[in-house]
Short mmCIF file of C-alpha atoms and ligand atoms in Angstrom, two decimals:
data_model
loop_
_atom_site.label_atom_id
_atom_site.label_comp_id
_atom_site.label_asym_id
_atom_site.label_seq_id
_atom_site.Cartn_x
_atom_site.Cartn_y
_atom_site.Cartn_z
CA MET A 1 -23.18 -19.84 -14.35
CA SER A 2 -22.47 -16.10 -14.48
CA TRP A 3 -18.99 -14.92 -13.24
CA HIS A 4 -18.54 -11.42 -11.84
CA VAL A 5 -15.09 -10.08 -10.30
CA ASP A 6 -16.66 -11.20 -6.87
CA SER A 7 -18.07 -14.46 -7.50
CA TRP A 8 -15.31 -15.97 -5.70
CA LYS A 9 -16.54 -14.47 -2.64
CA ASP A 10 -19.95 -17.37 -2.89
CA LYS A 11 -17.51 -19.87 -2.70
CA PRO A 12 -15.76 -22.15 -0.32
CA HIS A 13 -12.42 -20.46 0.20
CA ALA A 14 -8.87 -22.53 0.76
CA GLN A 15 -6.37 -20.81 2.66
CA ASP A 16 -8.89 -17.76 3.62
CA VAL A 17 -7.18 -15.05 6.11
CA SER A 18 -9.74 -13.64 8.49
CA TYR A 19 -9.26 -9.48 8.36
CA ASP A 20 -10.35 -8.58 11.80
CA ASP A 21 -11.14 -4.88 10.42
CA PRO A 22 -14.02 -5.45 7.69
CA ASN A 23 -13.63 -1.47 7.00
CA ALA A 24 -10.37 -1.32 6.48
CA LEU A 25 -10.35 -4.30 4.31
CA ALA A 26 -13.07 -2.23 2.66
CA SER A 27 -10.87 1.11 2.22
CA VAL A 28 -7.58 -0.94 0.77
CA VAL A 29 -9.82 -2.90 -1.90
CA GLU A 30 -11.40 0.21 -3.13
CA LYS A 31 -7.66 2.45 -3.00
CA LEU A 32 -6.33 -0.69 -5.24
CA LYS A 33 -9.32 -0.42 -7.62
CA THR A 34 -7.95 3.57 -8.25
CA LEU A 35 -4.49 2.50 -8.82
CA PRO A 36 -2.97 2.08 -12.23
CA PRO A 37 -2.59 -1.72 -13.15
CA LEU A 38 0.99 -3.10 -13.03
CA VAL A 39 0.95 -5.01 -16.54
CA THR A 40 -1.06 -4.41 -19.45
CA SER A 41 -3.65 -6.31 -21.24
CA TRP A 42 -1.42 -6.07 -24.49
CA GLU A 43 1.59 -7.57 -22.42
CA VAL A 44 -1.06 -10.16 -21.33
CA GLU A 45 -2.07 -11.25 -24.65
CA ARG A 46 1.59 -11.39 -26.11
CA LEU A 47 2.68 -13.57 -23.65
CA LYS A 48 -0.54 -16.13 -24.04
CA GLU A 49 0.47 -15.95 -27.70
CA HIS A 50 4.04 -16.79 -26.73
CA ILE A 51 2.67 -19.81 -24.53
CA ALA A 52 0.47 -21.17 -26.91
CA GLU A 53 3.65 -21.39 -29.55
CA ALA A 54 5.27 -23.34 -26.56
CA GLN A 55 2.38 -25.45 -26.63
CA VAL A 56 3.36 -26.90 -29.93
CA GLY A 57 7.54 -27.11 -29.05
CA LYS A 58 8.18 -23.70 -30.74
CA ARG A 59 9.34 -22.24 -27.35
CA PHE A 60 10.17 -23.25 -24.23
CA LEU A 61 9.56 -21.71 -20.54
CA LEU A 62 11.99 -20.64 -17.81
CA GLN A 63 10.20 -19.61 -14.80
CA GLY A 64 11.83 -19.06 -11.94
CA GLY A 65 11.97 -16.83 -8.67
CA ASP A 66 11.89 -16.96 -5.00
CA CYS A 67 9.53 -18.95 -2.99
CA ALA A 68 8.00 -16.12 -1.12
CA GLU A 69 9.42 -12.76 -2.59
CA ARG A 70 10.08 -10.24 0.61
CA LEU A 71 9.31 -6.85 0.40
CA ALA A 72 12.55 -5.89 1.99
CA ASP A 73 14.36 -7.80 -1.17
CA CYS A 74 13.24 -4.59 -3.29
CA GLN A 75 16.71 -3.62 -3.74
CA PRO A 76 18.33 -2.39 -6.75
CA GLY A 77 21.22 -5.22 -6.35
CA ILE A 78 19.14 -8.20 -5.46
CA ILE A 79 16.61 -7.81 -8.26
CA ALA A 80 19.18 -7.12 -10.85
CA ASN A 81 20.53 -10.77 -9.86
CA LYS A 82 17.32 -12.31 -10.30
CA LEU A 83 17.27 -11.26 -13.62
CA LYS A 84 20.49 -12.20 -14.42
CA ILE A 85 20.11 -15.73 -13.49
CA LEU A 86 17.37 -15.65 -15.38
CA LEU A 87 19.04 -14.34 -18.39
CA GLN A 88 22.33 -16.61 -18.12
CA MET A 89 19.61 -19.89 -17.59
CA SER A 90 17.85 -18.87 -20.56
CA LEU A 91 20.68 -18.34 -22.60
CA VAL A 92 21.60 -21.98 -21.97
CA LEU A 93 18.84 -23.07 -22.95
CA ILE A 94 18.33 -21.34 -26.24
CA HIS A 95 21.95 -22.28 -27.11
CA ALA A 96 21.06 -26.30 -26.48
CA SER A 97 17.46 -26.29 -27.70
CA LYS A 98 17.75 -23.68 -30.34
CA LYS A 99 14.42 -22.46 -29.33
CA PRO A 100 13.44 -19.06 -27.97
CA VAL A 101 12.91 -19.24 -24.04
CA VAL A 102 10.05 -17.31 -22.31
CA ARG A 103 11.39 -15.94 -19.13
CA VAL A 104 8.85 -15.40 -16.45
CA GLY A 105 9.60 -14.81 -13.18
CA ARG A 106 8.14 -15.15 -9.79
CA LEU A 107 8.76 -11.71 -9.20
CA ALA A 108 7.07 -8.52 -8.45
CA GLY A 109 4.17 -10.21 -6.44
CA GLN A 110 5.17 -13.17 -5.17
CA TYR A 111 4.17 -12.06 -1.32
CA ALA A 112 0.96 -14.54 -0.70
CA LYS A 113 2.15 -18.25 0.59
CA PRO A 114 -0.53 -21.03 1.41
CA ARG A 115 0.45 -22.81 4.50
CA SER A 116 0.07 -26.41 5.51
CA SER A 117 -1.50 -25.17 9.13
CA PRO A 118 -3.48 -22.41 9.72
CA THR A 119 -1.36 -21.81 13.16
CA GLU A 120 2.03 -22.01 14.52
CA SER A 121 3.21 -22.85 17.75
CA LYS A 122 6.41 -22.10 19.90
CA ASP A 123 6.97 -23.15 23.43
CA GLY A 124 3.47 -23.05 24.20
CA VAL A 125 2.47 -19.51 22.08
CA VAL A 126 -0.16 -20.06 19.63
CA LEU A 127 0.09 -17.72 16.71
CA PRO A 128 -1.01 -17.26 12.96
CA SER A 129 1.11 -18.86 10.55
CA TYR A 130 3.31 -16.75 8.10
CA PHE A 131 1.31 -16.22 5.02
CA GLY A 132 3.55 -14.18 2.87
CA ASP A 133 4.33 -10.20 3.27
CA ILE A 134 1.17 -9.43 1.55
CA VAL A 135 -0.71 -10.59 4.54
CA ASN A 136 1.70 -10.82 7.86
CA ARG A 137 4.96 -10.84 8.42
CA PRO A 138 7.40 -13.77 9.56
CA GLU A 139 8.36 -12.16 13.40
CA PHE A 140 6.75 -14.69 15.61
CA THR A 141 5.09 -12.27 17.85
CA ALA A 142 1.40 -11.26 18.07
CA GLU A 143 2.13 -8.02 16.48
CA GLY A 144 4.25 -9.40 12.96
CA ARG A 145 1.51 -12.29 12.79
CA ARG A 146 -1.68 -10.09 12.91
CA PHE A 147 -3.48 -9.98 9.08
CA ASP A 148 -3.02 -6.32 8.38
CA PRO A 149 -5.25 -5.63 4.89
CA ARG A 150 -2.64 -2.57 4.66
CA ALA A 151 -0.12 -4.61 3.41
CA MET A 152 -1.71 -5.23 0.17
CA LEU A 153 -1.32 -1.37 -0.40
CA ASP A 154 2.40 -2.17 0.43
CA ALA A 155 2.71 -5.27 -1.60
CA TYR A 156 1.15 -3.16 -4.70
CA GLY A 157 3.74 -0.83 -3.87
CA HIS A 158 6.93 -2.67 -3.34
CA ALA A 159 5.51 -4.81 -7.24
CA ALA A 160 5.20 -1.78 -9.00
CA MET A 161 8.71 -0.49 -7.77
CA THR A 162 10.25 -3.63 -8.57
CA LEU A 163 8.76 -3.97 -12.06
CA ASN A 164 9.47 -0.02 -12.86
CA PHE A 165 13.09 -1.56 -12.57
CA VAL A 166 12.91 -4.29 -14.25
CA ARG A 167 11.21 -2.60 -17.30
CA SER A 168 14.36 -0.30 -17.35
CA LEU A 169 16.80 -2.65 -16.91
CA ALA A 170 15.14 -4.55 -19.80
CA ILE A 171 14.98 -1.32 -22.35
CA GLY A 172 18.06 0.23 -21.29
CA GLY A 173 20.46 -2.20 -22.72
CA PHE A 174 21.36 -4.52 -19.38
CA ALA A 175 19.71 -7.26 -20.98
CA ASP A 176 21.56 -6.88 -24.32
CA MET A 177 22.10 -10.19 -25.97
CA HIS A 178 25.55 -8.92 -27.67
CA HIS A 179 27.16 -8.68 -23.84
CA PRO A 180 26.18 -11.36 -21.81
CA GLU A 181 29.25 -10.58 -19.73
CA TYR A 182 27.45 -7.85 -18.35
CA TRP A 183 25.26 -10.58 -16.46
CA ASP A 184 27.54 -12.17 -14.65
CA LEU A 185 26.71 -11.51 -10.94
CA GLY A 186 29.13 -9.88 -8.31
CA PHE A 187 30.29 -12.94 -6.52
CA MET A 188 30.56 -15.30 -10.04
CA ALA A 189 34.35 -15.35 -9.43
CA ARG A 190 33.67 -16.38 -6.07
CA ALA A 191 30.81 -18.94 -6.25
CA ASP A 192 32.93 -22.35 -6.38
CA LEU A 193 31.26 -23.01 -10.06
CA ARG A 194 33.36 -26.23 -10.96
CA ASP A 195 35.85 -25.58 -13.73
CA GLU A 196 34.12 -27.29 -16.32
CA LEU A 197 30.95 -25.71 -15.65
CA ARG A 198 32.19 -22.07 -15.83
CA VAL A 199 34.05 -22.81 -19.27
CA GLU A 200 31.05 -24.49 -20.47
CA TYR A 201 28.95 -21.27 -19.83
CA LYS A 202 31.39 -19.19 -21.08
CA GLN A 203 31.84 -21.14 -24.55
CA THR A 204 27.94 -21.08 -24.88
CA THR A 205 27.45 -17.02 -24.26
CA GLU A 206 30.43 -16.03 -26.61
CA LYS A 207 29.29 -18.36 -29.14
CA LEU A 208 25.43 -17.00 -29.01
CA ALA A 209 27.18 -13.21 -29.15
CA GLU A 210 29.33 -14.54 -31.69
CA ALA A 211 26.36 -16.20 -34.02
CA LEU A 212 24.44 -12.53 -33.34
CA ARG A 213 27.35 -10.32 -34.86
CA PHE A 214 27.49 -13.24 -37.70
CA MET A 215 24.03 -12.71 -38.80
CA GLU A 216 23.85 -8.77 -38.17
CA ALA A 217 27.26 -8.73 -40.82
CA ILE A 218 25.04 -10.78 -43.29
CA GLY A 219 21.91 -8.22 -42.61
CA GLU A 220 19.73 -10.53 -41.08
CA ARG A 221 16.74 -8.29 -39.87
CA ALA A 222 15.19 -10.71 -37.27
CA VAL A 223 18.50 -10.16 -35.15
CA GLU A 224 16.43 -7.19 -33.75
CA GLU A 225 14.12 -9.29 -32.60
CA LEU A 226 16.41 -11.96 -30.90
CA THR A 227 18.15 -9.16 -28.94
CA ARG A 228 15.59 -7.98 -27.42
CA VAL A 229 14.67 -9.66 -23.88
CA THR A 230 11.31 -9.40 -22.14
CA PHE A 231 10.52 -10.45 -19.26
CA TYR A 232 7.11 -11.43 -17.66
CA THR A 233 6.11 -11.89 -14.23
CA SER A 234 3.91 -13.99 -12.16
CA HIS A 235 2.78 -15.19 -8.96
CA GLU A 236 0.40 -17.47 -7.06
CA GLY A 237 -3.10 -15.66 -7.25
CA LEU A 238 -3.51 -16.45 -3.30
CA ASN A 239 -4.75 -13.17 -2.26
CA LEU A 240 -8.30 -12.94 -4.22
CA HIS A 241 -8.93 -9.66 -2.10
CA TYR A 242 -5.80 -8.41 -3.62
CA GLU A 243 -6.12 -9.99 -7.39
CA SER A 244 -9.40 -9.17 -7.61
CA ALA A 245 -9.60 -5.29 -6.67
CA GLN A 246 -7.01 -5.00 -9.86
CA THR A 247 -8.91 -7.02 -12.46
CA ARG A 248 -10.63 -5.26 -14.98
CA THR A 249 -12.22 -4.65 -18.22
CA VAL A 250 -9.87 -2.38 -20.72
CA PRO A 251 -10.67 -0.15 -23.88
CA ARG A 252 -11.21 -2.33 -27.00
CA ARG A 253 -10.69 -5.77 -25.72
CA ALA A 254 -13.41 -8.13 -24.47
CA GLY A 255 -13.44 -9.84 -21.08
CA ASN A 256 -11.75 -9.20 -17.94
CA TYR A 257 -8.05 -9.19 -17.05
CA LEU A 258 -5.93 -9.62 -13.86
CA LEU A 259 -3.49 -6.76 -13.85
CA THR A 260 -1.09 -7.58 -10.95
CA THR A 261 0.70 -9.78 -13.33
CA HIS A 262 1.26 -11.77 -16.18
CA MET A 263 0.99 -15.32 -15.31
CA PRO A 264 -1.29 -16.08 -11.68
CA TRP A 265 -1.04 -19.62 -10.98
CA ILE A 266 -3.50 -21.46 -8.78
CA GLY A 267 -1.39 -23.30 -6.17
CA GLU A 268 -1.56 -27.25 -4.88
CA ARG A 269 -4.01 -26.23 -1.90
CA THR A 270 -6.49 -24.02 -3.70
CA ARG A 271 -7.36 -25.84 -7.07
CA ALA A 272 -10.89 -27.33 -5.81
CA LEU A 273 -12.83 -27.22 -8.63
CA ASP A 274 -15.78 -25.68 -6.37
CA GLY A 275 -13.53 -23.26 -4.68
CA ALA A 276 -13.45 -19.58 -4.97
CA HIS A 277 -9.93 -19.47 -6.52
CA VAL A 278 -11.13 -21.67 -8.98
CA GLU A 279 -14.53 -19.61 -9.60
CA PHE A 280 -12.33 -16.14 -9.85
CA PHE A 281 -9.63 -17.56 -12.33
CA ARG A 282 -12.31 -19.06 -14.71
CA GLY A 283 -13.55 -15.54 -15.14
CA VAL A 284 -10.05 -14.03 -16.40
CA GLU A 285 -8.30 -13.42 -19.99
CA ASN A 286 -4.66 -14.26 -18.22
CA VAL A 287 -2.53 -16.84 -19.04
CA VAL A 288 -3.17 -19.40 -15.81
CA GLY A 289 -0.83 -21.62 -14.15
CA VAL A 290 -2.03 -24.75 -12.21
CA LYS A 291 -0.27 -26.87 -10.03
CA LEU A 292 -0.91 -30.73 -10.20
CA GLY A 293 0.79 -32.68 -7.35
CA PRO A 294 0.69 -36.75 -6.73
CA LYS A 295 -2.91 -36.96 -5.52
CA VAL A 296 -4.47 -34.78 -8.30
CA ASP A 297 -7.03 -37.38 -10.10
CA PRO A 298 -6.85 -37.43 -13.65
CA GLU A 299 -10.17 -36.61 -14.36
CA ASP A 300 -10.61 -34.06 -11.98
CA ALA A 301 -7.75 -32.20 -13.53
CA VAL A 302 -9.59 -32.71 -17.00
CA ARG A 303 -12.76 -31.18 -15.14
CA LEU A 304 -10.59 -28.37 -13.64
CA LEU A 305 -9.11 -27.67 -17.13
CA THR A 306 -12.19 -27.56 -18.83
CA THR A 307 -13.65 -25.07 -16.24
CA LEU A 308 -10.64 -22.93 -16.73
CA ASN A 309 -10.58 -22.56 -20.32
CA PRO A 310 -13.79 -23.79 -21.51
CA THR A 311 -13.36 -22.74 -25.31
CA ASN A 312 -9.49 -24.15 -25.40
CA GLU A 313 -8.00 -21.23 -26.24
CA PRO A 314 -4.27 -21.25 -26.94
CA GLY A 315 -2.04 -20.60 -24.26
CA LYS A 316 -4.19 -19.73 -22.01
CA LEU A 317 -3.46 -22.97 -19.65
CA VAL A 318 0.26 -24.01 -17.91
CA ALA A 319 0.01 -27.11 -16.61
CA ILE A 320 2.70 -27.42 -13.60
CA THR A 321 3.49 -30.59 -12.47
CA ARG A 322 4.86 -30.83 -8.70
CA MET A 323 4.92 -34.99 -8.28
CA GLY A 324 7.93 -35.30 -6.46
CA ALA A 325 11.12 -37.47 -8.14
CA ALA A 326 9.81 -40.92 -6.39
CA ASN A 327 6.03 -40.30 -7.53
CA VAL A 328 6.45 -39.15 -11.35
CA GLU A 329 6.24 -42.61 -12.86
CA ARG A 330 3.23 -43.59 -10.98
CA SER A 331 1.14 -40.38 -11.15
CA LEU A 332 2.22 -38.50 -14.13
CA PRO A 333 1.26 -40.50 -17.23
CA PRO A 334 -2.49 -41.13 -16.49
CA LEU A 335 -2.56 -37.37 -15.88
CA VAL A 336 -0.73 -36.38 -19.29
CA GLU A 337 -2.90 -39.40 -21.04
CA ALA A 338 -6.55 -38.38 -19.54
CA VAL A 339 -5.77 -34.45 -20.70
CA ARG A 340 -4.80 -35.76 -23.69
CA ARG A 341 -7.56 -37.62 -23.88
CA ALA A 342 -9.93 -34.73 -23.55
CA GLU A 343 -7.66 -32.95 -26.03
CA ARG A 344 -7.33 -30.06 -23.64
CA ARG A 345 -4.82 -27.50 -24.39
CA VAL A 346 -1.93 -27.01 -21.86
CA LEU A 347 1.48 -26.42 -21.65
CA TRP A 348 3.07 -29.00 -19.72
CA VAL A 349 5.58 -27.43 -16.95
CA CYS A 350 7.73 -29.23 -14.57
CA ASP A 351 8.02 -28.12 -10.93
CA PRO A 352 10.81 -30.33 -9.24
CA MET A 353 10.95 -28.51 -6.32
CA HIS A 354 7.79 -28.79 -4.17
CA GLY A 355 7.25 -32.56 -4.42
CA ASN A 356 11.10 -33.03 -3.20
CA GLY A 357 10.96 -31.04 0.13
CA MET A 358 12.42 -32.41 3.35
CA THR A 359 13.74 -31.47 6.47
CA THR A 360 17.18 -31.95 8.24
CA ALA A 361 17.42 -33.22 11.54
CA SER A 362 18.47 -29.42 12.53
CA GLY A 363 14.78 -28.36 11.14
CA LEU A 364 15.67 -26.74 8.36
CA LYS A 365 13.86 -27.00 4.98
CA THR A 366 15.93 -28.56 2.13
CA ARG A 367 15.44 -30.07 -0.87
CA ASN A 368 18.64 -32.10 -2.70
CA PHE A 369 20.06 -31.13 -6.29
CA ASP A 370 19.92 -34.84 -7.01
CA ASP A 371 16.23 -35.22 -6.57
CA ILE A 372 15.26 -31.92 -8.41
CA LEU A 373 17.40 -33.19 -11.45
CA THR A 374 15.78 -36.31 -11.39
CA GLU A 375 12.18 -35.23 -11.45
CA ILE A 376 13.02 -32.97 -14.58
CA GLU A 377 14.55 -36.07 -16.24
CA ARG A 378 11.82 -38.34 -15.41
CA THR A 379 8.92 -36.02 -16.41
CA PHE A 380 10.72 -35.09 -19.76
CA ALA A 381 11.19 -38.95 -20.37
CA VAL A 382 7.13 -39.36 -19.31
CA HIS A 383 6.37 -36.68 -22.23
CA ALA A 384 9.19 -38.37 -24.82
CA ARG A 385 7.08 -41.92 -24.30
CA LEU A 386 3.25 -40.38 -24.28
CA GLY A 387 4.59 -37.96 -27.25
CA THR A 388 3.41 -35.16 -25.33
CA ILE A 389 5.75 -31.96 -24.94
CA ALA A 390 7.56 -31.20 -21.79
CA GLY A 391 7.17 -27.13 -22.62
CA GLY A 392 9.21 -26.00 -19.42
CA VAL A 393 10.35 -25.67 -15.97
CA HIS A 394 9.42 -23.80 -12.78
CA LEU A 395 12.00 -23.20 -10.46
CA GLU A 396 12.86 -21.76 -6.95
CA MET A 397 15.86 -19.91 -7.05
CA THR A 398 17.63 -16.46 -6.32
CA GLY A 399 20.70 -15.03 -7.53
CA GLN A 400 21.60 -14.78 -4.16
CA ASP A 401 24.69 -16.78 -3.06
CA VAL A 402 22.52 -18.82 -0.06
CA THR A 403 22.85 -22.18 1.48
CA GLU A 404 19.28 -23.82 0.79
CA CYS A 405 19.42 -26.31 -1.16
CA ILE A 406 21.94 -29.50 -0.48
CA GLY A 407 23.73 -31.41 -3.50
CA GLY A 408 25.36 -29.16 -6.46
CA GLY A 409 28.31 -27.65 -4.21
CA LEU A 410 26.60 -27.75 -0.77
CA SER A 411 26.71 -30.43 2.17
CA GLU A 412 23.93 -30.29 4.93
CA ALA A 413 26.36 -28.70 7.34
CA ASP A 414 27.03 -25.78 4.50
CA LEU A 415 22.89 -24.80 5.19
CA ASP A 416 23.37 -22.56 8.10
CA LYS A 417 26.11 -20.51 6.53
CA ASN A 418 23.30 -18.55 4.63
CA TYR A 419 20.14 -19.56 4.91
CA LEU A 420 17.48 -16.58 3.79
CA SER A 421 14.23 -18.56 2.54
CA VAL A 422 11.44 -17.45 4.83
CA CYS A 423 9.26 -20.22 3.33
CA ASP A 424 10.59 -23.17 0.68
CA PRO A 425 14.60 -23.51 0.09
CA ARG A 426 15.79 -22.22 -3.13
CA LEU A 427 18.51 -23.10 -5.54
CA ASN A 428 21.73 -20.97 -5.30
CA TYR A 429 23.03 -19.01 -7.91
CA ARG A 430 25.71 -21.80 -8.98
CA GLN A 431 23.00 -24.56 -8.48
CA ALA A 432 20.65 -22.76 -10.80
CA LEU A 433 23.28 -22.53 -13.53
CA GLU A 434 24.12 -26.04 -13.30
CA MET A 435 20.87 -27.07 -13.77
CA ALA A 436 20.52 -25.48 -16.63
CA LEU A 437 23.64 -26.68 -18.13
CA ARG A 438 22.43 -30.42 -17.21
CA LEU A 439 19.15 -29.62 -18.81
CA GLY A 440 20.11 -27.66 -21.72
CA SER A 441 22.50 -31.07 -22.10
CA TRP A 442 19.42 -33.35 -22.57
CA MET A 443 17.47 -30.67 -24.83
CA SER A 444 20.61 -30.76 -27.10
CA ASP A 445 20.63 -34.76 -27.22
CA ALA A 446 17.15 -35.15 -27.60
CA ARG A 447 16.96 -32.94 -30.55
CA LYS A 448 19.96 -34.53 -31.66
CA ALA A 449 18.21 -37.45 -31.55
CA ARG A 450 15.51 -36.30 -33.61
CA LEU A 451 17.43 -34.83 -36.61
C1 PEP B 1 5.03 -22.45 -4.40
O1 PEP B 1 5.16 -22.64 -5.81
O2 PEP B 1 5.56 -21.76 -3.36
C2 PEP B 1 4.08 -23.68 -3.92
C3 PEP B 1 3.54 -23.03 -2.63
O3 PEP B 1 3.37 -24.37 -4.77
P1 PEP B 1 2.59 -25.48 -4.29
O4 PEP B 1 1.13 -25.24 -4.70
O5 PEP B 1 2.75 -26.19 -5.73
O6 PEP B 1 2.93 -26.40 -3.20
CO1 CO B 2 7.79 -22.63 -2.70
#
């Protein structure tokens, strides 16, 4: 069946938002088509090479950021802290696994949220749900919840400003591997990181910086490559008006590139084989992620992966499993086996966040640090047992000192102190770093066991 940039419009559209002014929508889409791309096809192809290497165990993917990025969070301190935590975690993982880590932020466009219900009611008032800043606003007012196509232009602008800052920081030496002390977050001294963790992290970074200086002293040329840090961006490709408007052909390469982000992913709620999202994403050249939850039928997953990557191109697909700690042992092995039997190439990545949600008695959404760790541990164990590669993790986290997940230093009573997420709860700085150190220690044990 032939694909074109708008062929998704003929398919059932899960999570669709109906804009009430088609003329305003059309003029926003036309404007987005004329604006420059946020990323380039060169970068997309480079990421694809990295993912292809990760698929065969030569790299590890660290993907993380907010559940719902806010336009108002486009501020230098907040953005820099997101990069710092990604950098710090990646250092720990590089040290433990002795592999390069591909850093992908949920950043510069993670503005669209799927919802379990299209409406929300409060005190007898029913309004549309909040679908992310690219669609409407969280305030529970008729005006706040109105679907406004112009929000797409705001989102594009804020993604561009965010990326501009990310790129300047990365080029300007902020991410220089020789100086991990530059990446300390302002509140690192204050964050109640356990002393052993603080020491472990400090020793890791010192050892890495020393190893770099040693390699440079003996004239190893590859160091240049090692010290240049790259960040890639990703977001859920939910709003197809926005994504398709920025999808285009480029000179000297075949195919269509979605240029709002390096790595879009299809969410658990929009991965229907005959749906609009799969139709759209089967036609783009980008690396594409697909979330796979505990209810997935393994044969459907194989059909989905085949539809999205009929030529079985290396580096093209990332299968992000989010089973929930309690379901991993039951739901993951049949999926992994079916995909292996069908010889579909994917990078297996564990999202330990979305299957482990819970609500406190006072109605706050939270997740338990231990469940998150357990899901990673069980997922890695399944891959080790089946001989497949656990190639990455996908986390909701922030460089801010928030109180959204319990465990790892926070109790339920702490949640009120600094709960900022407008969607799912994120790991805070301490929890994220602790997660990396725990994951790192498994990776280094696994590596030593193979020696
Ligand atoms: C998300 O990543 O924020 C999300 C909604 O995930 P999922 O599609 O896996 O539920
Ligand atoms: Co989320």
